[in-house]
Amino acid sequence: MTERRARGGRPARGEPVLDRAFRLLGCFSPDRPTLSLAALSELAGLPKPTALRLARKLVELGALEQAESGDYTIGLRLLEIASLAPRGHGLRENALPYMEDLLHATGQHVLLSVREGVEAVLVERLSARGAHRVGYRVGGRMPLHSTGNGLILLAFAPKRVQEEVLAVDWSADEENLNGTGTELRARLAAVRRDRFAVSSRRKRGVSLTSVAAPVVDRRKNTIAAVSVITGSEQVAPATHIPAVIAVARAISRAAAL
């Protein structure tokens, strides 16, 4: 937690201010949406005076907001900037009409994700009122090896990314129902062959099933994945495969225009 501090509790000498600011922003999470100065200092591994100076500047810039209690939250300016990311905003705008069609056709959750490194980032989620409750949030990250969108993004990722994920022993991951090592490698080969994925995952004690398909650009490179998520007991996954594939193709055509 404090490995970035030099002796005496001071930040490592020469560390850029921008790095420290992003480290401060990185302390926030869905489980920690509000943080005190003391918590920010501890989590970021920064002395309180440094954390205070950075927090004040971030509040001034709109990247953080400060409540009357003195605690901090992420500011709306970051949302405004993040919405301009082309892999998020542009793709989302193209995908939304077709995601809405899929939502109405299935009455479940519809997710759109892109890959960043060895994780999937959720850029849009639509949920039907009666759909099984799930914990996924826009901007949240999901593992590649144990989710439907993740399997799509991993199967069509560069070889080095695939090998990095395949090199990990996922047997201790209680949420993972997709296997590890040789089994996972075989699943990825099947995804590339079939161009869709059916994946089950145990999340917070509930089994979820997703059907996912790739969204491609005009060069046929996979740029995203779209999926439908249901509670495993709700409906046979095969029921949704044609609709998910059709929507993925429609989004691909829209993105290529």
Coordinates of N, CA and C in Angstrom, one line a residue:
M1 N 0.8 -1.2 0.0 CA 0.0 0.0 0.0 C 0.9 1.3 0.0
T2 N 2.0 1.2 0.7 CA 2.9 2.4 0.8 C 4.2 2.2 0.2
E3 N 4.3 1.2 -0.7 CA 5.6 0.9 -1.3 C 6.1 2.0 -2.2
R4 N 5.3 3.0 -2.6 CA 5.7 4.0 -3.4 C 6.3 5.2 -2.6
R5 N 6.3 5.1 -1.2 CA 6.8 6.1 -0.4 C 8.3 5.9 -0.2
A6 N 9.0 7.0 -0.1 CA 10.5 7.0 0.2 C 10.6 6.9 1.7
R7 N 11.8 6.8 2.2 CA 12.0 6.8 3.7 C 11.5 8.1 4.3
G8 N 10.9 8.0 5.5 CA 10.3 9.1 6.2 C 8.9 9.4 5.8
G9 N 8.3 8.5 5.0 CA 6.9 8.7 4.6 C 6.6 9.6 3.5
R10 N 7.7 10.1 2.8 CA 7.5 11.0 1.7 C 7.4 10.3 0.4
P11 N 6.7 10.8 -0.6 CA 6.6 10.2 -1.9 C 7.9 10.0 -2.6
A12 N 8.0 9.0 -3.4 CA 9.3 8.7 -4.1 C 9.7 9.9 -4.9
R13 N 11.0 10.3 -4.7 CA 11.5 11.5 -5.3 C 11.5 11.4 -6.8
G14 N 11.0 12.5 -7.4 CA 11.0 12.5 -8.9 C 9.7 12.0 -9.5
E15 N 8.8 11.5 -8.6 CA 7.5 11.0 -9.2 C 6.7 12.1 -9.7
P16 N 6.3 12.1 -11.0 CA 5.5 13.2 -11.5 C 4.2 13.5 -10.8
V17 N 3.9 14.8 -10.7 CA 2.6 15.2 -10.0 C 1.4 14.5 -10.7
L18 N 1.4 14.4 -12.0 CA 0.3 13.7 -12.7 C 0.1 12.3 -12.2
D19 N 1.2 11.6 -12.0 CA 1.2 10.2 -11.5 C 0.5 10.1 -10.2
R20 N 0.9 11.1 -9.3 CA 0.4 11.1 -8.0 C -1.1 11.4 -8.0
A21 N -1.5 12.4 -8.9 CA -2.9 12.7 -9.0 C -3.8 11.6 -9.4
F22 N -3.3 10.8 -10.4 CA -4.0 9.7 -10.9 C -4.1 8.6 -9.8
R23 N -3.0 8.5 -9.1 CA -3.0 7.5 -8.0 C -4.1 7.8 -7.0
L24 N -4.3 9.1 -6.7 CA -5.3 9.6 -5.8 C -6.7 9.3 -6.4
L25 N -6.9 9.6 -7.6 CA -8.2 9.3 -8.3 C -8.5 7.8 -8.3
G26 N -7.4 7.0 -8.4 CA -7.6 5.5 -8.5 C -8.0 4.9 -7.2
C27 N -8.0 5.7 -6.1 CA -8.4 5.2 -4.8 C -9.9 4.9 -4.7
F28 N -10.7 5.6 -5.6 CA -12.1 5.5 -5.6 C -12.5 4.2 -6.3
S29 N -13.6 3.6 -5.9 CA -14.1 2.4 -6.5 C -15.6 2.3 -6.2
P30 N -16.3 1.3 -6.8 CA -17.7 1.2 -6.4 C -17.9 0.9 -4.9
D31 N -17.0 0.3 -4.3 CA -17.1 0.0 -2.8 C -16.6 1.2 -2.0
R32 N -15.9 2.1 -2.7 CA -15.4 3.3 -2.0 C -15.7 4.6 -2.8
P33 N -16.9 4.9 -2.9 CA -17.3 6.1 -3.8 C -17.0 7.4 -3.0
T34 N -16.9 7.4 -1.7 CA -16.6 8.6 -0.9 C -15.4 8.3 0.0
L35 N -14.5 9.2 0.1 CA -13.3 9.0 0.9 C -12.9 10.2 1.6
S36 N -12.4 10.0 2.8 CA -11.9 11.1 3.6 C -10.4 11.4 3.2
L37 N -9.9 12.5 3.6 CA -8.5 12.8 3.3 C -7.6 11.8 3.9
A38 N -7.9 11.3 5.1 CA -7.0 10.3 5.7 C -7.0 9.0 4.9
A39 N -8.2 8.6 4.4 CA -8.3 7.4 3.6 C -7.6 7.6 2.3
L40 N -7.7 8.8 1.7 CA -7.0 9.0 0.4 C -5.5 8.9 0.6
S41 N -5.0 9.5 1.7 CA -3.6 9.5 2.0 C -3.1 8.1 2.2
E42 N -3.8 7.3 2.9 CA -3.4 5.9 3.2 C -3.5 5.0 2.0
L43 N -4.6 5.1 1.2 CA -4.8 4.3 0.1 C -3.8 4.6 -1.1
A44 N -3.5 5.9 -1.2 CA -2.6 6.4 -2.3 C -1.1 6.3 -1.9
G45 N -0.9 6.0 -0.6 CA 0.5 6.0 -0.1 C 1.2 7.3 -0.2
L46 N 0.4 8.4 0.2 CA 1.0 9.7 0.1 C 0.8 10.4 1.5
P47 N 1.8 11.2 1.9 CA 1.6 12.0 3.1 C 0.4 12.9 3.1
K48 N -0.2 13.1 4.2 CA -1.5 13.9 4.2 C -1.3 15.3 3.6
P49 N -0.2 16.0 3.8 CA -0.1 17.3 3.2 C -0.1 17.2 1.7
T50 N 0.6 16.2 1.1 CA 0.6 16.0 -0.3 C -0.7 15.7 -0.8
A51 N -1.4 14.7 -0.2 CA -2.7 14.3 -0.6 C -3.7 15.5 -0.5
L52 N -3.6 16.3 0.5 CA -4.5 17.5 0.6 C -4.2 18.5 -0.5
R53 N -2.9 18.7 -0.8 CA -2.6 19.7 -1.9 C -3.2 19.2 -3.2
L54 N -3.0 17.9 -3.5 CA -3.5 17.3 -4.8 C -5.0 17.4 -4.8
A55 N -5.6 17.0 -3.7 CA -7.1 16.9 -3.6 C -7.7 18.3 -3.9
R56 N -7.1 19.4 -3.2 CA -7.6 20.7 -3.4 C -7.5 21.1 -4.9
K57 N -6.4 20.8 -5.6 CA -6.2 21.1 -7.0 C -7.2 20.4 -7.8
L58 N -7.5 19.1 -7.5 CA -8.4 18.3 -8.3 C -9.9 18.8 -8.1
V59 N -10.2 19.3 -6.9 CA -11.5 19.9 -6.7 C -11.6 21.2 -7.5
E60 N -10.6 22.0 -7.5 CA -10.5 23.2 -8.3 C -10.8 22.9 -9.8
L61 N -10.2 21.8 -10.3 CA -10.4 21.4 -11.7 C -11.7 20.7 -12.0
G62 N -12.4 20.3 -10.9 CA -13.6 19.6 -11.1 C -13.5 18.1 -11.2
A63 N -12.3 17.6 -11.0 CA -12.0 16.2 -11.1 C -12.5 15.5 -9.8
L64 N -12.5 16.2 -8.7 CA -13.1 15.8 -7.4 C -14.1 16.8 -6.9
E65 N -15.0 16.3 -6.1 CA -15.9 17.2 -5.4 C -15.8 17.0 -3.9
Q66 N -16.0 18.0 -3.1 CA -15.9 17.9 -1.7 C -17.2 18.2 -1.0
A67 N -17.6 17.3 -0.2 CA -18.9 17.5 0.5 C -18.7 18.4 1.8
E68 N -19.8 18.8 2.4 CA -19.7 19.6 3.6 C -18.9 18.9 4.7
S69 N -19.0 17.6 4.7 CA -18.3 16.8 5.7 C -16.8 16.8 5.5
G70 N -16.4 17.3 4.3 CA -14.9 17.3 4.0 C -14.5 16.1 3.2
D71 N -15.4 15.1 3.1 CA -15.1 13.9 2.3 C -15.1 14.2 0.8
Y72 N -14.4 13.4 0.0 CA -14.3 13.6 -1.4 C -15.0 12.5 -2.2
T73 N -15.5 13.0 -3.4 CA -16.1 12.0 -4.4 C -15.5 12.4 -5.8
I74 N -15.7 11.5 -6.7 CA -15.3 11.8 -8.1 C -16.2 13.0 -8.7
G75 N -15.5 13.9 -9.4 CA -16.3 15.0 -9.9 C -16.9 14.8 -11.3
L76 N -17.9 15.6 -11.6 CA -18.5 15.4 -12.9 C -17.7 15.8 -14.1
R77 N -16.6 16.5 -13.9 CA -15.7 16.9 -15.0 C -15.1 15.6 -15.6
L78 N -14.8 14.7 -14.7 CA -14.2 13.4 -15.2 C -15.2 12.7 -16.1
L79 N -16.4 12.7 -15.7 CA -17.5 12.0 -16.5 C -17.6 12.7 -17.9
E80 N -17.5 14.0 -17.9 CA -17.6 14.8 -19.1 C -16.4 14.4 -20.0
I81 N -15.2 14.3 -19.5 CA -14.1 14.0 -20.3 C -14.1 12.6 -20.8
A82 N -14.5 11.6 -19.9 CA -14.5 10.2 -20.2 C -15.6 9.9 -21.3
S83 N -16.6 10.7 -21.4 CA -17.7 10.5 -22.4 C -17.2 10.8 -23.8
L84 N -16.0 11.4 -23.9 CA -15.5 11.7 -25.2 C -14.6 10.6 -25.8
A85 N -14.3 9.6 -25.0 CA -13.4 8.5 -25.4 C -14.1 7.8 -26.6
P86 N -13.5 7.8 -27.8 CA -14.1 7.2 -29.0 C -14.5 5.8 -28.8
R87 N -13.7 5.0 -28.1 CA -14.0 3.6 -27.9 C -15.2 3.4 -27.0
G88 N -15.6 4.5 -26.3 CA -16.7 4.4 -25.4 C -17.9 5.1 -26.0
H89 N -17.8 6.4 -26.2 CA -18.9 7.3 -26.6 C -19.3 6.9 -28.0
G90 N -18.4 7.0 -29.0 CA -18.8 6.7 -30.4 C -19.4 5.4 -30.6
L91 N -18.7 4.4 -30.0 CA -19.2 3.0 -30.1 C -20.6 2.9 -29.5
R92 N -20.7 3.5 -28.3 CA -22.0 3.4 -27.6 C -23.1 4.0 -28.4
E93 N -22.9 5.2 -29.0 CA -23.9 5.9 -29.8 C -24.4 5.0 -31.0
N94 N -23.4 4.3 -31.6 CA -23.8 3.4 -32.7 C -24.5 2.2 -32.2
A95 N -24.2 1.7 -31.1 CA -24.7 0.4 -30.6 C -26.1 0.6 -29.9
L96 N -26.4 1.7 -29.3 CA -27.6 1.8 -28.5 C -28.9 1.4 -29.1
P97 N -29.2 1.9 -30.4 CA -30.5 1.5 -31.0 C -30.6 0.0 -31.1
Y98 N -29.5 -0.7 -31.4 CA -29.6 -2.2 -31.6 C -29.6 -2.9 -30.2
M99 N -28.9 -2.3 -29.3 CA -29.0 -2.9 -27.9 C -30.4 -2.8 -27.3
E100 N -31.1 -1.7 -27.7 CA -32.5 -1.5 -27.2 C -33.4 -2.5 -27.8
D101 N -33.1 -2.8 -29.1 CA -33.9 -3.9 -29.8 C -33.7 -5.2 -29.1
L102 N -32.4 -5.5 -28.7 CA -32.1 -6.8 -28.1 C -32.7 -6.8 -26.7
L103 N -32.7 -5.7 -26.0 CA -33.3 -5.6 -24.7 C -34.8 -6.0 -24.8
H104 N -35.5 -5.4 -25.7 CA -37.0 -5.6 -25.9 C -37.2 -7.1 -26.3
A105 N -36.3 -7.6 -27.1 CA -36.5 -9.0 -27.6 C -36.3 -10.0 -26.5
T106 N -35.4 -9.7 -25.5 CA -35.0 -10.8 -24.6 C -35.5 -10.5 -23.2
G107 N -35.8 -9.2 -22.8 CA -36.2 -8.9 -21.5 C -35.1 -9.1 -20.4
Q108 N -33.9 -9.0 -20.8 CA -32.8 -9.3 -19.9 C -31.8 -8.2 -19.9
H109 N -30.6 -8.4 -19.4 CA -29.5 -7.4 -19.4 C -28.8 -7.5 -20.8
V110 N -28.4 -6.3 -21.3 CA -27.6 -6.3 -22.5 C -26.4 -5.4 -22.2
L111 N -25.2 -6.0 -22.5 CA -23.9 -5.4 -22.2 C -23.1 -5.2 -23.4
L112 N -22.3 -4.1 -23.4 CA -21.4 -3.8 -24.5 C -20.0 -3.5 -23.8
S113 N -19.0 -4.2 -24.2 CA -17.7 -4.1 -23.6 C -16.6 -4.0 -24.6
V114 N -15.5 -3.3 -24.2 CA -14.3 -3.3 -25.0 C -13.1 -3.8 -24.1
R115 N -12.1 -4.2 -24.8 CA -10.9 -4.7 -24.0 C -9.9 -3.6 -23.7
E116 N -9.4 -3.6 -22.5 CA -8.2 -2.8 -22.2 C -7.3 -3.7 -21.4
G117 N -6.2 -4.0 -22.1 CA -5.2 -4.9 -21.4 C -5.8 -6.3 -21.3
V118 N -5.8 -6.8 -20.1 CA -6.3 -8.2 -19.8 C -7.6 -8.1 -19.1
E119 N -8.4 -7.0 -19.3 CA -9.7 -6.9 -18.7 C -10.7 -6.4 -19.8
A120 N -12.0 -6.6 -19.5 CA -13.0 -6.0 -20.3 C -13.6 -4.8 -19.6
V121 N -13.8 -3.8 -20.3 CA -14.4 -2.6 -19.7 C -15.8 -2.4 -20.2
L122 N -16.8 -2.3 -19.3 CA -18.2 -2.1 -19.7 C -18.5 -0.7 -20.1
V123 N -18.9 -0.5 -21.4 CA -19.2 0.9 -21.9 C -20.6 1.2 -21.9
E124 N -21.5 0.2 -21.9 CA -22.9 0.4 -21.9 C -23.6 -0.8 -21.3
R125 N -24.7 -0.6 -20.6 CA -25.5 -1.6 -20.0 C -27.0 -1.2 -20.1
L126 N -27.8 -2.0 -20.6 CA -29.3 -1.8 -20.6 C -29.9 -3.0 -19.8
S127 N -30.9 -2.7 -19.0 CA -31.5 -3.7 -18.1 C -33.0 -3.7 -18.1
A128 N -33.6 -4.8 -18.4 CA -35.1 -4.9 -18.3 C -35.5 -4.8 -16.9
R129 N -36.7 -4.3 -16.6 CA -37.2 -4.2 -15.2 C -37.2 -5.5 -14.5
G130 N -37.6 -6.5 -15.1 CA -37.8 -7.8 -14.4 C -36.6 -8.7 -14.5
A131 N -35.5 -8.2 -15.1 CA -34.3 -9.1 -15.3 C -33.6 -9.4 -13.9
H132 N -33.0 -10.5 -13.9 CA -32.2 -11.0 -12.7 C -31.2 -9.9 -12.3
R133 N -31.1 -9.6 -11.1 CA -30.2 -8.5 -10.6 C -28.7 -8.9 -10.8
V134 N -27.9 -8.0 -11.4 CA -26.5 -8.2 -11.6 C -25.8 -7.0 -11.1
G135 N -24.5 -7.2 -10.8 CA -23.7 -6.1 -10.2 C -22.9 -5.3 -11.2
Y136 N -23.0 -5.6 -12.5 CA -22.1 -4.9 -13.5 C -22.5 -3.4 -13.6
R137 N -21.5 -2.5 -13.8 CA -21.8 -1.1 -13.9 C -21.0 -0.5 -15.1
V138 N -21.5 0.5 -15.7 CA -20.8 1.1 -16.8 C -19.5 1.7 -16.3
G139 N -18.4 1.4 -17.0 CA -17.1 1.9 -16.5 C -16.4 0.8 -15.7
G140 N -17.1 -0.2 -15.2 CA -16.5 -1.3 -14.4 C -15.7 -2.2 -15.3
R141 N -14.9 -3.0 -14.6 CA -14.0 -3.9 -15.3 C -14.4 -5.4 -15.0
M142 N -14.3 -6.2 -16.0 CA -14.6 -7.6 -15.8 C -13.4 -8.5 -16.3
P143 N -13.2 -9.6 -15.8 CA -12.2 -10.5 -16.2 C -12.5 -11.1 -17.6
L144 N -11.5 -11.3 -18.4 CA -11.6 -11.9 -19.7 C -12.0 -13.3 -19.7
H145 N -11.5 -14.1 -18.7 CA -11.5 -15.5 -18.8 C -12.9 -16.1 -18.3
S146 N -13.7 -15.3 -17.6 CA -14.9 -15.9 -17.0 C -16.2 -15.2 -17.3
T147 N -16.2 -14.3 -18.4 CA -17.4 -13.7 -18.8 C -17.6 -13.9 -20.3
G148 N -18.9 -13.8 -20.7 CA -19.1 -14.0 -22.1 C -18.4 -12.9 -23.0
N149 N -18.6 -11.7 -22.7 CA -17.9 -10.6 -23.4 C -16.4 -10.8 -23.3
G150 N -15.9 -11.2 -22.2 CA -14.5 -11.4 -22.0 C -14.0 -12.5 -22.9
L151 N -14.7 -13.6 -23.0 CA -14.2 -14.7 -23.9 C -14.1 -14.2 -25.3
I152 N -15.1 -13.5 -25.8 CA -15.1 -12.9 -27.1 C -13.8 -12.1 -27.3
L153 N -13.6 -11.1 -26.4 CA -12.5 -10.2 -26.5 C -11.2 -10.9 -26.4
L154 N -11.1 -11.9 -25.6 CA -9.9 -12.7 -25.4 C -9.6 -13.6 -26.6
A155 N -10.6 -14.2 -27.2 CA -10.4 -15.1 -28.3 C -9.9 -14.4 -29.5
F156 N -10.2 -13.1 -29.7 CA -9.8 -12.4 -30.8 C -8.7 -11.3 -30.5
A157 N -8.2 -11.4 -29.3 CA -7.1 -10.5 -28.9 C -5.8 -11.0 -29.5
P158 N -4.7 -10.1 -29.5 CA -3.4 -10.5 -29.9 C -2.9 -11.7 -29.1
K159 N -2.1 -12.5 -29.7 CA -1.6 -13.8 -29.1 C -1.0 -13.5 -27.8
R160 N -0.2 -12.5 -27.6 CA 0.5 -12.2 -26.4 C -0.5 -12.0 -25.2
V161 N -1.7 -11.4 -25.5 CA -2.7 -11.2 -24.5 C -3.3 -12.5 -24.1
Q162 N -3.6 -13.3 -25.1 CA -4.2 -14.6 -24.8 C -3.2 -15.5 -24.0
E163 N -1.9 -15.5 -24.3 CA -1.0 -16.3 -23.6 C -0.8 -15.8 -22.1
E164 N -0.9 -14.4 -22.0 CA -0.8 -13.9 -20.6 C -1.9 -14.4 -19.7
V165 N -3.1 -14.4 -20.3 CA -4.3 -14.9 -19.5 C -4.2 -16.4 -19.3
L166 N -3.9 -17.1 -20.4 CA -3.8 -18.6 -20.3 C -2.7 -19.1 -19.3
A167 N -1.7 -18.2 -19.1 CA -0.6 -18.7 -18.2 C -1.0 -18.6 -16.8
V168 N -2.1 -18.0 -16.4 CA -2.6 -17.9 -15.1 C -3.4 -19.2 -14.7
D169 N -3.2 -19.7 -13.5 CA -4.1 -20.8 -13.0 C -5.3 -20.2 -12.4
W170 N -6.4 -20.3 -13.0 CA -7.7 -19.7 -12.6 C -8.5 -20.6 -11.7
S171 N -7.9 -21.7 -11.3 CA -8.7 -22.7 -10.6 C -9.2 -22.2 -9.2
A172 N -8.5 -21.2 -8.7 CA -8.9 -20.7 -7.4 C -10.0 -19.6 -7.5
D173 N -10.3 -19.2 -8.7 CA -11.3 -18.2 -9.0 C -12.7 -18.8 -8.8
E174 N -13.3 -18.6 -7.7 CA -14.6 -19.3 -7.5 C -15.7 -18.8 -8.4
E175 N -15.6 -17.6 -9.0 CA -16.6 -17.2 -10.0 C -16.4 -17.8 -11.4
N176 N -15.3 -18.3 -11.6 CA -15.0 -18.9 -13.0 C -15.6 -20.2 -13.2
L177 N -16.4 -20.4 -14.2 CA -17.0 -21.7 -14.6 C -16.5 -22.1 -16.0
N178 N -15.5 -21.4 -16.5 CA -15.1 -21.6 -17.9 C -13.8 -22.5 -18.0
G179 N -13.3 -22.9 -16.8 CA -12.1 -23.7 -16.9 C -10.8 -22.9 -16.9
T180 N -9.7 -23.6 -17.0 CA -8.4 -22.9 -17.0 C -7.4 -23.7 -17.8
G181 N -6.3 -23.1 -18.3 CA -5.3 -23.9 -19.0 C -5.9 -24.4 -20.3
T182 N -5.7 -25.7 -20.5 CA -6.1 -26.4 -21.7 C -7.5 -26.3 -22.0
E183 N -8.4 -26.4 -21.0 CA -9.8 -26.3 -21.2 C -10.2 -24.9 -21.7
L184 N -9.6 -23.9 -21.1 CA -9.9 -22.5 -21.5 C -9.4 -22.3 -22.9
R185 N -8.2 -22.8 -23.3 CA -7.7 -22.6 -24.6 C -8.6 -23.3 -25.6
A186 N -9.2 -24.4 -25.3 CA -10.2 -25.1 -26.2 C -11.4 -24.2 -26.4
R187 N -11.9 -23.6 -25.3 CA -13.1 -22.8 -25.4 C -12.8 -21.6 -26.3
L188 N -11.6 -21.0 -26.2 CA -11.3 -19.9 -27.1 C -11.3 -20.3 -28.5
A189 N -10.7 -21.5 -28.8 CA -10.7 -22.0 -30.2 C -12.2 -22.1 -30.7
A190 N -13.1 -22.6 -29.8 CA -14.5 -22.8 -30.2 C -15.1 -21.4 -30.5
V191 N -14.8 -20.4 -29.7 CA -15.3 -19.1 -29.9 C -14.9 -18.5 -31.3
R192 N -13.6 -18.7 -31.6 CA -13.1 -18.2 -32.9 C -13.8 -19.0 -34.0
R193 N -14.1 -20.2 -33.8 CA -14.8 -21.0 -34.9 C -16.2 -20.6 -35.0
D194 N -16.9 -20.5 -33.9 CA -18.4 -20.3 -33.9 C -18.8 -18.8 -34.0
R195 N -17.8 -17.9 -33.6 CA -18.1 -16.5 -33.5 C -19.2 -16.1 -32.6
F196 N -19.3 -16.9 -31.5 CA -20.2 -16.5 -30.4 C -19.7 -17.3 -29.2
A197 N -20.0 -16.8 -28.0 CA -19.6 -17.5 -26.8 C -20.8 -17.6 -25.8
V198 N -20.9 -18.7 -25.2 CA -21.8 -19.0 -24.1 C -21.0 -19.2 -22.8
S199 N -21.2 -18.4 -21.8 CA -20.4 -18.5 -20.6 C -21.3 -18.4 -19.4
S200 N -20.9 -19.2 -18.4 CA -21.5 -19.2 -17.1 C -20.5 -18.7 -16.1
R201 N -21.1 -17.9 -15.1 CA -20.2 -17.3 -14.1 C -21.0 -17.3 -12.8
R202 N -20.3 -17.6 -11.7 CA -21.0 -17.5 -10.4 C -20.6 -16.2 -9.7
K203 N -21.5 -15.3 -9.6 CA -21.3 -14.0 -9.0 C -22.1 -13.8 -7.8
R204 N -21.5 -13.6 -6.7 CA -22.1 -13.4 -5.4 C -23.1 -14.5 -5.1
G205 N -22.7 -15.7 -5.4 CA -23.5 -16.9 -5.1 C -24.6 -17.2 -6.1
V206 N -24.7 -16.4 -7.2 CA -25.7 -16.6 -8.2 C -25.1 -17.0 -9.5
S207 N -25.6 -18.0 -10.1 CA -25.0 -18.4 -11.4 C -25.7 -17.6 -12.5
L208 N -24.8 -16.9 -13.3 CA -25.3 -16.1 -14.5 C -24.8 -16.7 -15.8
T209 N -25.6 -16.6 -16.8 CA -25.2 -17.1 -18.1 C -25.3 -16.0 -19.1
S210 N -24.2 -15.9 -19.9 CA -24.2 -14.9 -20.9 C -24.0 -15.5 -22.3
V211 N -24.6 -14.9 -23.3 CA -24.4 -15.2 -24.7 C -23.8 -13.9 -25.4
A212 N -22.6 -14.1 -26.0 CA -21.9 -12.9 -26.5 C -21.5 -13.1 -27.9
A213 N -21.3 -12.0 -28.7 CA -20.8 -12.1 -30.0 C -19.9 -10.9 -30.3
P214 N -19.0 -11.0 -31.3 CA -18.0 -9.9 -31.5 C -18.6 -8.8 -32.4
V215 N -18.2 -7.6 -32.1 CA -18.5 -6.4 -32.9 C -17.2 -6.1 -33.6
V216 N -17.2 -6.0 -35.0 CA -16.0 -5.8 -35.7 C -16.0 -4.5 -36.5
D217 N -14.8 -4.0 -36.8 CA -14.7 -2.8 -37.7 C -14.6 -3.2 -39.2
R218 N -14.4 -2.3 -40.0 CA -14.5 -2.6 -41.5 C -13.4 -3.5 -41.9
R219 N -12.3 -3.6 -41.1 CA -11.2 -4.6 -41.4 C -11.4 -5.9 -40.8
K220 N -12.6 -6.1 -40.1 CA -13.0 -7.3 -39.5 C -12.2 -7.6 -38.2
N221 N -11.6 -6.5 -37.6 CA -10.9 -6.6 -36.3 C -12.0 -6.5 -35.2
T222 N -11.9 -7.3 -34.2 CA -12.9 -7.3 -33.1 C -12.6 -6.0 -32.3
I223 N -13.6 -5.1 -32.2 CA -13.4 -3.9 -31.4 C -14.2 -3.9 -30.1
A224 N -15.2 -4.8 -30.0 CA -16.1 -4.8 -28.8 C -16.8 -6.2 -28.8
A225 N -17.6 -6.4 -27.8 CA -18.4 -7.6 -27.6 C -19.7 -7.1 -27.1
V226 N -20.8 -7.7 -27.5 CA -22.1 -7.5 -27.0 C -22.7 -8.8 -26.5
S227 N -23.5 -8.7 -25.4 CA -24.0 -9.9 -24.8 C -25.3 -9.7 -24.1
V228 N -26.0 -10.8 -23.9 CA -27.2 -10.9 -23.1 C -26.9 -11.7 -21.9
I229 N -27.2 -11.2 -20.7 CA -27.0 -11.9 -19.4 C -28.3 -12.3 -18.8
T230 N -28.4 -13.5 -18.3 CA -29.6 -14.0 -17.6 C -29.2 -14.8 -16.4
G231 N -30.1 -15.0 -15.5 CA -29.9 -16.0 -14.5 C -30.0 -17.4 -15.1
S232 N -29.1 -18.3 -14.7 CA -29.0 -19.6 -15.4 C -30.3 -20.3 -15.5
E233 N -31.2 -20.1 -14.5 CA -32.4 -20.9 -14.4 C -33.5 -20.2 -15.3
Q234 N -33.3 -19.1 -15.8 CA -34.4 -18.3 -16.5 C -34.7 -18.8 -17.9
V235 N -33.7 -19.0 -18.7 CA -34.0 -19.4 -20.1 C -32.8 -20.1 -20.6
A236 N -33.0 -21.0 -21.6 CA -31.9 -21.7 -22.2 C -31.1 -20.7 -23.0
P237 N -29.8 -20.7 -22.8 CA -28.9 -19.8 -23.5 C -29.0 -19.8 -25.0
A238 N -29.2 -21.0 -25.6 CA -29.3 -21.1 -27.1 C -30.4 -20.3 -27.6
T239 N -31.4 -19.9 -26.8 CA -32.6 -19.1 -27.3 C -32.1 -17.8 -27.8
H240 N -31.1 -17.2 -27.1 CA -30.6 -15.9 -27.4 C -29.5 -15.8 -28.5
I241 N -28.9 -16.9 -28.9 CA -27.8 -16.8 -29.8 C -28.1 -16.1 -31.1
P242 N -29.2 -16.5 -31.8 CA -29.4 -15.8 -33.1 C -29.6 -14.3 -33.0
A243 N -30.3 -13.8 -31.9 CA -30.5 -12.4 -31.7 C -29.2 -11.7 -31.4
V244 N -28.4 -12.3 -30.5 CA -27.2 -11.6 -30.2 C -26.2 -11.5 -31.4
I245 N -26.1 -12.5 -32.2 CA -25.3 -12.5 -33.4 C -25.8 -11.4 -34.3
A246 N -27.1 -11.4 -34.5 CA -27.7 -10.4 -35.4 C -27.4 -8.9 -35.0
V247 N -27.6 -8.7 -33.7 CA -27.3 -7.4 -33.1 C -25.8 -7.0 -33.3
A248 N -24.9 -8.0 -33.0 CA -23.5 -7.7 -33.1 C -23.2 -7.3 -34.6
R249 N -23.8 -8.0 -35.5 CA -23.5 -7.7 -36.9 C -24.1 -6.3 -37.3
A250 N -25.2 -6.0 -36.7 CA -25.8 -4.6 -37.0 C -25.0 -3.5 -36.4
I251 N -24.5 -3.7 -35.2 CA -23.6 -2.7 -34.6 C -22.3 -2.6 -35.4
S252 N -21.8 -3.7 -35.9 CA -20.6 -3.7 -36.7 C -20.8 -2.9 -38.0
R253 N -21.9 -3.1 -38.7 CA -22.2 -2.3 -39.9 C -22.3 -0.8 -39.5
A254 N -23.0 -0.5 -38.4 CA -23.1 0.9 -38.1 C -21.8 1.6 -37.7
A255 N -20.9 0.8 -37.0 CA -19.6 1.3 -36.7 C -18.7 1.5 -37.8
A256 N -19.0 0.8 -38.9 CA -18.1 0.9 -40.1 C -18.5 2.0 -41.0
L257 N -19.6 2.6 -40.8 CA -20.1 3.7 -41.7 C -19.2 5.0 -41.5

